[in-house]
Amino acid sequence: MKVWYNKIHDSRRTMVEIAHTTVTIGRDSNNTIVLQSPLVSKRHAVITLTNGKLRLENVGINGCMVGDTEVLGGQSLEFTAGQQVRIWPFSLTFEAEAATAITRLQLEAHLRSIMADLELRIHKQLLERLDLYELETNRVGNTESILLLENNIEDICRELNLFGQENSALLEEVTGMVLRDYLVNKLILEGGSALLATAAALFKNEFDIPATLVAEREAELHELLRYTREKLNLDAEFDLSGRIQKVESQFSAVFPLVRPHLHNELRRYLILRTLKKDLKDTVFGFGPLQDLIRAPTINEIMVVKSDLIFVERDGVLELSGRRFISDKVTESIIERIVAQVGRRIDKSQPLVDARLPDGSRVNAIIPPLAIRGPCLTIRKFPAHRFTMDDLIDIGSMTPSAAVFLRACVIDRKNILVSGGTGTGKTTMLNVLSSFIPHKDRIVTIEDTTELQLHQEHVVTLETKQANVEGAGAYTIRDLVKNSLRMRPDRIIVGECRGPEAIDMLQAMNTGHDGSMTTVHANSSEEVIKRLEVLVLMAVELPVVSIHRQIASAIDVIVQITRLPGGKRVVTQISEVSGIDPDTKQLTITDIYNYRDGKTLHPTGYLPSFVESLIAKNLLELKFLYGGDVAPSANGSPHAAGESKALESKSGSRKS
């Protein structure tokens, strides 16, 4: 019996050939297979082979998985050869005769690890030959530096005999992965103008293109990409995300048709071109993050450690297969990112919040706080700015609720958006802000600038960290206080997470109607408890007084929830009704809620300010009874489902 095993997310597998029919697995050295991890029991499982059938008996405390079935301690299960057995953090495959074919994802992870190891070897030799720091410092417009770097990469590859006969079979497999990545990057850079104006164009510069191009090979490569695109029928996809998804899911099926056209010289040229790009990304740019940040199908990037990078795609976490070549390179790229916005990260200040030039939010933390190595989280700013129509189309909001919120914004109601991490609070704040009339003076206050308002009269403020001496810090609370002296019509705070909550409530209570902010909370009711804590961080007040402040300041709470499948939906729209005269408690009443688990429904409750909305022709009463009715620019009602003009209607009011 042969057993292959590896750590989950590690492509390198170990094979053990066992003569007898019983296999013991555990962390003790007397087991047949020793898995060194505190999560593995001393004697975790026993596998027996009888008449060609495999049986697993869990004799440990922790559970294990056979395929999608969990086997708890004391339980046993029959399984077939080739089925995956997971004893966290290891994956095992049992075969009586031959090894099972590895999946496409496992193969890609293995190939990427080979490329990363190769790039590490080349990078080490580049450090011995060149002053890479000086090259990076003088990189702007310095084609000589780029040529010098690329020529040295070619020399090192020649010295390593990278393209020798012994590596040809492996390089042929690597070429498929490289060609697919190249096609995806080409699609992104050829994307629409709106995309190129933001994330996709973030790194579109001379460093993307090798300075040592060969015209003949480039022509062949162009023709090969054209042929590949035809075979994938990419023209049938109307949007960039659809084309990229098609390439990523179907390229492996088409590549056998493309492979005969990849002669040795073109294969060598393509791999060398990729090595140059990747190493230039490391020296001048953001390393393996470069392509991930550009990809419109990726919403979030999470660097757990240098060789383990996860991404969120369509609300689902998956392993990217990319890796940094070392912890030092990871730290260097983090420093490069935060330096762009005037911030720093080092051992004396090992965590930082920053942003990319396109507005994407960055959080970085390094040792000694991050034990496993530098850790980075990038929440990408969407290249396409969401509108209310988009939220309706994807099912996050109903037309009826959208019309109601639009009316609230125009009528200067104070709105608080609440939800958990990554639920889309900032996106909702951006969408709601689009309804603010252009004549209003708006002041936005954020830790890192994410809001992008289309109005002209907008003052954008951002917090500042302390300097090396520990002085010069300006918090959100400082900026909220200062904004009151700036004659704002509306104040928008990206997120209230500390003592600034009391200042925000007071601002809403002192003539700055129509202000908006966000907080972390799981429901509209829990928003009040959260605000109590935040206010008490600033000043000792009786809870009754805090409730009165909240009741007079906040009109509407919009609750956003992220569902298990990754979809983000508005689950509650509630009015802060005031203090109940009998119970003396703050009353929150749902105007809309998600009670059937499928969509947002009006509850039938009439908010106290509904007469004001109707009097100003912002709303028809039908909205409360499920009728998706919106007012047109001239005030006459029409079915919102018949038009995609919510944004244009608000624009006509603003003007």
XYZ file of C-alpha atoms in Angstrom:
655
model
C 0.000 0.000 0.000
C 1.278 3.473 -0.912
C 0.379 6.571 1.104
C 0.961 10.145 -0.037
C 0.644 12.923 2.520
C 1.378 16.630 2.796
C 0.465 19.613 4.905
C -2.691 21.292 3.667
C -1.788 24.247 1.385
C 1.679 22.747 0.837
C 2.103 21.220 -2.622
C 5.145 19.083 -1.666
C 3.982 15.531 -0.928
C 5.737 12.688 0.851
C 5.204 9.082 -0.261
C 5.489 6.072 2.041
C 5.264 2.496 0.739
C 3.926 0.061 3.354
C 4.125 -3.730 2.998
C 1.549 -4.699 5.657
C -2.201 -4.064 5.613
C -2.516 -2.017 8.816
C -1.342 1.594 9.052
C -1.291 3.604 12.271
C -1.218 7.402 12.116
C -0.302 9.805 14.928
C 2.360 12.141 16.246
C 4.225 9.506 18.292
C 7.323 8.094 16.617
C 6.097 4.480 16.951
C 3.291 5.072 14.389
C 3.608 3.902 10.792
C 3.040 7.482 9.588
C 4.190 10.233 11.937
C 2.445 13.588 11.574
C 4.190 16.210 13.674
C 1.506 18.595 14.898
C -0.076 19.282 18.307
C -3.470 18.974 16.580
C -2.751 15.307 15.820
C -3.318 12.806 18.635
C -0.484 10.547 19.800
C -2.321 7.709 18.068
C -4.951 9.321 15.894
C -6.223 6.766 13.364
C -5.824 3.171 12.224
C -6.250 2.270 8.539
C -6.823 -1.374 7.592
C -6.887 -2.907 4.113
C -9.144 -5.986 3.832
C -10.097 -7.615 0.522
C -9.204 -4.437 -1.341
C -11.379 -2.255 0.947
C -10.004 0.462 3.232
C -11.421 1.237 6.657
C -10.484 4.172 8.883
C -10.981 3.964 12.650
C -10.549 7.186 14.605
C -8.876 6.219 17.907
C -7.889 9.770 18.871
C -9.680 12.684 20.484
C -9.787 15.083 17.545
C -11.915 14.365 14.498
C -10.797 13.740 10.927
C -12.414 13.956 7.497
C -12.803 11.302 4.812
C -13.906 13.169 1.718
C -16.742 15.376 3.010
C -17.632 13.046 5.918
C -16.407 13.807 9.432
C -15.255 10.820 11.486
C -15.255 11.577 15.217
C -13.296 9.812 17.932
C -14.451 6.206 18.340
C -16.111 6.107 14.916
C -15.008 4.214 11.797
C -15.753 4.504 8.089
C -15.061 2.550 4.921
C -13.604 4.496 2.008
C -12.144 3.858 -1.405
C -8.566 4.195 -2.579
C -7.872 7.705 -3.798
C -10.308 9.424 -1.429
C -8.735 12.271 0.506
C -8.295 11.824 4.257
C -7.716 15.004 6.278
C -6.186 14.915 9.736
C -5.665 18.593 10.333
C -3.308 20.079 9.231
C -2.409 17.140 6.949
C -3.971 15.600 3.856
C -3.433 11.903 3.063
C -4.200 9.759 0.015
C -4.134 5.935 0.159
C -3.500 3.853 -2.928
C -3.176 0.093 -3.257
C -1.450 0.231 -6.664
C -0.565 3.653 -8.081
C -0.765 7.279 -7.157
C -3.894 9.243 -7.983
C -3.571 12.115 -10.382
C -3.238 15.404 -8.568
C -5.859 18.070 -9.235
C -5.305 21.127 -11.399
C -5.160 23.342 -8.301
C -2.568 21.086 -6.651
C -0.491 21.093 -9.837
C -0.682 24.877 -10.111
C 0.346 25.320 -6.465
C 3.298 23.007 -7.082
C 4.357 24.899 -10.218
C 4.045 28.261 -8.481
C 6.215 27.031 -5.606
C 8.852 25.973 -8.161
C 8.715 29.415 -9.804
C 8.957 31.121 -6.406
C 11.996 29.022 -5.445
C 13.625 29.892 -8.769
C 12.902 33.600 -8.306
C 14.393 33.424 -4.804
C 17.636 31.945 -6.203
C 17.805 34.606 -8.911
C 16.990 37.364 -6.396
C 19.821 36.257 -4.087
C 22.286 36.420 -6.961
C 20.946 39.830 -8.018
C 21.647 41.085 -4.496
C 25.259 39.966 -4.878
C 25.636 41.669 -8.267
C 23.596 44.878 -7.948
C 22.532 47.512 -5.431
C 18.791 46.858 -5.696
C 17.958 49.646 -3.246
C 19.645 52.164 -5.511
C 17.841 50.701 -8.539
C 14.502 51.110 -6.775
C 15.306 54.664 -5.662
C 16.270 55.754 -9.184
C 13.642 53.723 -11.022
C 11.435 56.571 -12.269
C 12.115 56.990 -15.963
C 15.464 55.234 -15.660
C 15.424 52.722 -18.503
C 19.117 52.003 -17.941
C 18.330 50.561 -14.500
C 15.596 48.354 -15.970
C 17.874 47.129 -18.770
C 20.633 46.409 -16.277
C 18.284 44.372 -14.100
C 16.827 42.389 -17.027
C 20.230 41.625 -18.550
C 21.459 40.310 -15.194
C 18.367 38.104 -14.898
C 19.152 36.615 -18.312
C 22.783 36.014 -17.305
C 21.790 34.258 -14.085
C 19.265 32.022 -15.902
C 22.023 31.082 -18.341
C 24.411 30.269 -15.496
C 21.757 28.150 -13.781
C 21.212 26.285 -17.083
C 17.501 26.908 -16.567
C 16.600 25.980 -20.127
C 18.690 22.812 -20.245
C 17.244 19.573 -21.606
C 16.750 18.151 -18.107
C 14.230 20.909 -17.280
C 12.263 20.864 -20.544
C 9.346 18.687 -19.332
C 8.832 20.790 -16.218
C 9.140 24.077 -18.123
C 6.501 22.892 -20.574
C 4.008 22.605 -17.693
C 5.104 25.951 -16.249
C 4.524 27.570 -19.656
C 0.796 26.773 -19.517
C 0.383 28.529 -16.177
C 2.517 31.482 -17.317
C 0.562 31.871 -20.563
C -2.740 31.857 -18.682
C -1.503 34.577 -16.289
C -0.239 36.604 -19.236
C -3.621 36.365 -20.972
C -5.457 37.474 -17.804
C -3.144 40.485 -17.411
C -3.651 41.375 -21.066
C -7.433 41.290 -20.600
C -7.212 43.560 -17.549
C -4.987 46.105 -19.263
C -7.316 46.096 -22.275
C -10.342 46.660 -20.023
C -12.736 49.596 -20.128
C -11.622 53.140 -19.395
C -13.363 53.201 -16.002
C -11.365 50.173 -14.923
C -8.090 51.555 -16.246
C -8.680 54.734 -14.275
C -8.498 52.859 -10.984
C -7.145 49.494 -9.860
C -6.360 48.024 -13.259
C -4.189 50.986 -14.198
C -2.543 51.211 -10.793
C 0.628 49.559 -12.040
C 0.319 50.137 -15.780
C 3.773 51.531 -16.399
C 7.054 50.755 -18.072
C 7.899 48.062 -15.499
C 5.102 45.795 -16.792
C 6.830 45.463 -20.151
C 10.335 43.998 -20.460
C 12.820 46.449 -21.889
C 14.563 43.577 -23.689
C 11.667 42.726 -26.012
C 12.221 40.674 -29.174
C 9.891 41.843 -31.949
C 9.673 38.429 -33.630
C 8.791 36.625 -30.393
C 6.288 39.321 -29.392
C 4.527 38.874 -32.751
C 4.373 35.100 -32.203
C 3.083 35.602 -28.663
C 0.425 38.027 -29.892
C -0.734 35.507 -32.489
C -0.776 32.726 -29.886
C -2.952 34.815 -27.552
C -5.331 35.591 -30.424
C -5.627 31.856 -31.154
C -6.206 31.066 -27.451
C -8.896 33.736 -27.173
C -10.682 32.287 -30.182
C -10.627 28.788 -28.713
C -11.993 30.114 -25.419
C -14.596 32.175 -27.309
C -13.928 35.166 -25.053
C -15.790 37.559 -27.345
C -19.019 35.912 -26.198
C -18.457 37.423 -22.734
C -19.500 41.063 -22.499
C -17.767 42.035 -19.256
C -14.165 41.740 -18.112
C -14.932 39.655 -15.020
C -16.741 37.067 -17.138
C -13.786 36.804 -19.520
C -11.304 36.372 -16.683
C -13.442 33.715 -15.001
C -13.724 31.867 -18.298
C -9.936 31.909 -18.769
C -9.318 30.673 -15.230
C -11.888 27.879 -15.420
C -11.466 26.661 -19.032
C -7.849 27.382 -19.968
C -6.610 23.935 -18.893
C -9.073 22.310 -21.337
C -7.905 24.496 -24.233
C -4.161 24.382 -23.528
C -3.599 20.963 -25.245
C -4.665 22.683 -28.493
C -2.270 25.570 -27.839
C 0.703 23.450 -26.716
C 1.840 22.367 -30.251
C 2.287 26.038 -31.202
C 4.724 26.663 -28.316
C 8.103 25.855 -29.830
C 11.204 25.823 -27.616
C 12.323 29.379 -28.406
C 8.886 30.846 -27.693
C 8.580 28.813 -24.479
C 11.993 30.035 -23.339
C 11.091 33.631 -24.221
C 7.736 33.519 -22.379
C 9.219 32.078 -19.163
C 12.099 34.555 -19.238
C 9.619 37.376 -19.839
C 7.621 36.266 -16.789
C 10.705 35.982 -14.572
C 11.708 39.520 -15.530
C 8.230 40.849 -14.776
C 7.955 39.051 -11.422
C 11.393 40.177 -10.263
C 10.752 43.750 -11.401
C 7.495 43.627 -9.442
C 9.555 42.598 -6.417
C 12.236 45.263 -6.890
C 10.013 48.141 -8.030
C 6.419 47.222 -7.207
C 4.339 45.058 -4.886
C 5.669 41.598 -5.768
C 3.052 38.824 -6.094
C 0.346 41.273 -4.975
C 0.730 43.209 -8.210
C -1.477 40.966 -10.337
C -3.887 40.163 -7.490
C -4.617 43.852 -6.891
C -5.341 44.339 -10.584
C -7.726 41.387 -10.919
C -11.339 42.687 -10.817
C -12.667 39.281 -9.701
C -10.773 39.498 -6.380
C -12.296 41.541 -3.522
C -9.772 40.991 -0.742
C -6.175 39.816 -0.412
C -4.897 38.227 2.818
C -1.216 37.467 3.338
C -1.107 34.984 6.228
C 2.643 34.527 5.852
C 5.101 34.997 3.017
C 4.303 31.707 1.273
C 0.565 31.633 2.063
C -1.643 34.221 0.350
C -5.439 33.878 0.353
C -7.927 35.853 -1.726
C -11.668 36.407 -1.514
C -13.465 35.821 -4.805
C -17.274 36.165 -4.985
C -17.477 36.057 -1.199
C -15.494 32.789 -0.905
C -11.953 32.466 0.473
C -9.474 30.501 -1.611
C -5.728 29.958 -1.756
C -4.116 32.126 -4.446
C -1.043 29.946 -5.014
C 1.135 33.091 -5.079
C 3.949 33.625 -2.591
C 6.595 36.134 -1.615
C 10.152 34.948 -1.996
C 11.036 35.719 1.658
C 9.870 37.474 4.825
C 12.364 40.279 4.210
C 10.885 40.936 0.777
C 7.373 40.900 2.284
C 8.361 43.509 4.887
C 10.088 45.609 2.238
C 6.944 45.672 0.076
C 4.751 46.516 3.088
C 7.072 49.465 3.828
C 6.767 50.528 0.187
C 2.960 50.454 0.374
C 2.611 52.456 3.596
C 5.297 54.987 2.621
C 3.105 56.100 -0.293
C 0.649 57.674 2.154
C 3.266 59.042 4.540
C 3.083 56.265 7.121
C 5.718 53.967 8.516
C 6.025 50.466 9.906
C 8.942 49.056 11.884
C 9.641 47.171 15.118
C 8.785 50.220 17.217
C 5.467 50.633 15.361
C 4.673 47.141 14.038
C 1.108 47.722 12.847
C -0.363 50.290 10.481
C -3.475 51.190 8.485
C -2.878 52.660 5.047
C -4.368 52.754 1.564
C -3.309 52.192 -2.010
C -3.477 54.989 -4.588
C -6.793 53.579 -5.879
C -8.374 53.797 -2.399
C -8.008 50.125 -1.383
C -7.708 49.704 2.393
C -4.489 48.184 3.741
C -3.761 46.766 7.187
C -0.276 45.465 7.928
C 1.244 43.895 11.030
C 4.785 42.581 11.376
C 6.903 40.846 14.054
C 7.114 40.970 17.011
C 3.292 41.237 17.009
C 2.825 38.826 14.068
C 4.487 35.614 15.234
C 4.482 33.720 11.893
C 5.897 36.618 9.891
C 4.566 39.768 8.181
C 0.791 39.746 7.744
C -1.061 41.949 5.271
C -4.763 42.460 4.492
C -5.913 44.484 1.496
C -9.586 45.231 1.032
C -9.745 46.303 -2.578
C -11.596 49.391 -3.623
C -13.984 48.305 -6.401
C -12.968 49.551 -9.828
C -16.668 49.953 -10.581
C -18.320 52.363 -8.155
C -21.567 50.751 -7.008
C -24.839 52.592 -7.466
C -28.176 51.877 -5.852
C -29.297 50.229 -9.104
C -26.366 47.804 -8.815
C -27.384 46.876 -5.246
C -30.919 46.214 -6.487
C -29.667 44.107 -9.409
C -27.534 41.843 -7.194
C -30.346 41.399 -4.653
C -28.787 43.377 -1.795
C -31.670 45.835 -1.762
C -35.241 46.103 -3.054
C -36.399 49.027 -5.243
C -38.912 50.003 -2.559
C -36.239 50.252 0.166
C -33.903 52.098 -2.223
C -36.514 54.785 -2.891
C -37.134 55.159 0.848
C -33.423 55.600 1.655
C -33.006 58.058 -1.213
C -35.879 60.113 0.220
C -34.283 60.026 3.689
C -30.951 61.314 2.378
C -32.503 64.156 0.386
C -34.713 65.111 3.361
C -31.587 65.362 5.579
C -32.267 62.459 7.919
C -29.276 61.312 9.983
C -28.385 57.782 8.917
C -26.229 55.181 10.655
C -25.074 52.128 8.664
C -24.205 49.090 10.797
C -22.870 45.607 10.104
C -19.966 43.254 10.661
C -16.513 43.347 9.116
C -16.587 43.127 5.321
C -20.370 43.418 5.005
C -20.186 46.486 2.745
C -20.814 49.386 5.146
C -18.466 51.748 3.288
C -19.978 50.747 -0.047
C -23.446 51.564 1.296
C -22.171 54.899 2.635
C -20.783 55.686 -0.833
C -24.109 54.779 -2.450
C -26.177 56.843 -0.008
C -23.849 59.824 -0.377
C -24.588 59.916 -4.115
C -28.081 61.233 -3.279
C -26.775 64.288 -1.375
C -27.661 67.475 -3.298
C -24.692 69.195 -4.952
C -25.378 72.488 -3.177
C -24.491 70.977 0.236
C -21.015 71.397 1.756
C -19.785 67.939 2.826
C -16.895 67.086 5.168
C -15.718 63.447 5.154
C -13.576 62.065 7.987
C -11.803 58.683 7.792
C -8.835 56.754 9.135
C -7.820 55.950 5.562
C -9.615 57.641 2.683
C -12.096 55.271 1.031
C -15.163 57.380 0.323
C -15.345 58.757 -3.204
C -18.045 61.377 -3.516
C -18.995 62.830 -6.901
C -20.131 66.148 -5.486
C -17.839 69.116 -6.085
C -18.030 70.761 -2.645
C -16.373 68.012 -0.578
C -13.643 68.444 2.047
C -11.764 65.173 2.679
C -10.002 64.728 6.034
C -7.788 61.798 7.075
C -6.284 60.930 10.448
C -2.549 61.156 11.070
C -0.398 58.810 13.112
C 2.152 59.945 15.677
C 5.683 60.642 14.486
C 8.844 58.897 15.707
C 8.796 60.951 18.919
C 5.206 59.869 19.601
C 3.736 63.329 18.939
C 1.660 64.869 16.178
C -1.175 62.318 16.064
C -4.635 63.494 14.951
C -7.531 61.119 15.628
C -11.030 60.934 14.166
C -12.264 62.695 17.296
C -9.900 65.607 16.675
C -11.117 65.870 13.089
C -14.812 65.675 14.037
C -14.303 68.534 16.499
C -12.430 70.539 13.884
C -15.059 69.880 11.209
C -17.639 71.728 13.310
C -15.618 74.908 12.672
C -15.589 74.318 8.907
C -19.243 75.244 8.291
C -20.342 71.777 7.081
C -23.876 71.079 5.919
C -23.276 67.353 6.348
C -20.549 65.380 8.123
C -19.737 61.849 6.966
C -17.524 59.771 9.283
C -16.186 56.590 7.686
C -16.517 54.633 10.926
C -17.194 55.380 14.590
C -15.146 52.955 16.657
C -14.108 55.001 19.687
C -14.745 58.169 21.716
C -15.544 60.127 18.548
C -19.071 58.660 18.782
C -20.089 61.323 21.339
C -18.802 64.118 19.090
C -20.641 62.647 16.102
C -23.902 62.462 18.062
C -23.492 66.059 19.219
C -22.771 67.190 15.653
C -25.986 65.500 14.474
C -27.820 67.279 17.300
C -26.456 70.747 16.524
C -27.632 71.644 13.050
C -25.771 69.147 10.870
C -28.803 67.171 9.742
C -28.264 64.645 6.992
C -24.977 63.381 8.437
C -23.960 59.738 8.124
C -21.572 57.254 9.735
C -21.033 53.510 10.256
C -20.498 51.263 13.282
C -19.822 47.571 13.833
C -22.953 45.813 15.131
C -24.931 42.625 14.437
C -28.421 44.163 14.388
C -30.235 47.488 14.662
C -30.968 46.763 18.334
C -27.313 46.057 19.114
C -26.292 49.389 17.567
C -27.607 51.110 20.689
C -25.516 48.917 23.029
C -22.484 49.529 20.832
C -22.988 53.299 20.914
C -23.384 53.197 24.706
C -19.920 51.645 25.026
C -18.338 54.056 22.535
C -19.787 57.124 24.262
C -18.658 55.861 27.677
C -15.110 55.607 26.301
C -15.181 59.407 26.016
C -17.209 60.609 28.985
C -19.032 59.238 32.031
C -22.740 59.749 31.375
C -25.870 58.010 32.659
C -27.225 55.502 30.147
C -30.517 57.433 30.047
C -28.680 60.556 28.906
C -26.826 58.573 26.227
C -30.131 57.159 24.973
C -31.611 60.666 24.762
C -28.606 61.810 22.737
C -28.997 58.853 20.369
C -32.778 59.347 20.061
C -32.445 63.008 19.104
C -29.412 62.457 16.811
C -30.093 59.331 14.718
C -33.165 58.934 12.530
C -32.531 55.764 10.504
C -30.376 52.657 11.012
C -29.474 50.527 7.982
C -28.298 47.032 8.974
C -26.196 45.015 6.495
C -25.474 41.298 6.918
C -23.155 38.956 5.097
C -24.917 35.651 4.387
C -23.076 32.262 4.634
C -22.597 32.100 0.843
C -20.827 35.468 0.844
C -23.762 37.558 -0.416
C -24.217 40.913 1.343
C -27.777 42.100 1.924
C -29.629 44.832 3.798
C -31.559 42.972 6.492
C -33.096 45.846 8.478
C -34.012 49.471 7.951
C -35.175 50.851 11.284
C -36.258 54.148 12.796
C -34.961 55.295 16.157
C -38.454 56.140 17.405
C -37.488 57.872 20.645
C -37.759 57.172 24.376
C -40.755 55.130 25.484
C -42.554 57.214 28.169
C -43.503 54.116 30.169
C -40.364 51.964 30.069
C -37.920 54.899 29.601
C -36.139 52.701 27.058
C -34.965 53.707 23.621
C -37.318 52.318 20.965
C -36.101 50.905 17.645
C -38.838 50.034 15.120
C -38.264 48.192 11.849
C -39.563 49.887 8.711
C -38.164 47.016 6.594
C -36.791 43.653 7.667
C -35.548 40.368 6.210
C -38.020 38.168 8.009
C -38.484 35.465 5.338
C -34.740 34.969 4.790
C -35.104 35.784 1.080
C -35.690 39.487 0.588
C -36.366 42.784 2.349
C -40.045 43.420 3.157
C -41.832 46.527 4.495
C -43.321 45.902 7.929
C -46.191 48.364 7.453
C -44.837 50.673 10.169
C -45.058 54.356 9.200
C -41.945 56.286 10.308
C -42.637 59.472 12.244
C -41.184 61.627 9.450
C -43.142 60.005 6.594
C -45.409 63.061 6.172
C -42.370 65.219 5.425
C -41.209 62.793 2.697
C -44.667 62.679 1.104
C -45.163 66.452 1.291
C -41.905 66.962 -0.639
C -42.913 64.420 -3.325
C -40.008 62.177 -2.351
C -42.148 59.158 -1.570
C -45.476 57.477 -2.260
C -47.211 55.578 0.523
C -47.265 52.490 -1.701
C -43.638 51.834 -0.725
C -44.814 50.622 2.681
C -47.079 47.984 1.195
C -44.675 46.313 -1.198
C -45.323 48.552 -4.222
C -41.999 49.384 -5.841
C -43.000 52.924 -6.659
C -40.623 55.826 -7.041
C -41.266 59.462 -7.832
C -40.080 60.770 -11.151
C -38.310 64.084 -11.538
C -41.645 65.902 -11.940
C -43.163 64.197 -8.897
C -45.495 61.767 -10.680
C -45.155 58.139 -9.535
C -43.952 55.350 -11.792
C -42.858 51.762 -11.281
C -39.245 51.696 -10.164
C -38.830 48.277 -11.750
C -39.531 49.829 -15.180
C -36.586 52.201 -14.974
C -32.907 52.127 -14.118
C -32.867 55.831 -13.329
C -32.592 56.083 -9.553
C -29.230 57.764 -9.903
C -30.364 60.130 -12.655
C -33.510 61.024 -10.695
C -31.429 61.949 -7.663
C -29.142 63.894 -9.915
C -32.059 65.940 -11.250
C -33.049 66.798 -7.675
C -29.475 67.697 -6.730
C -29.158 70.091 -9.616
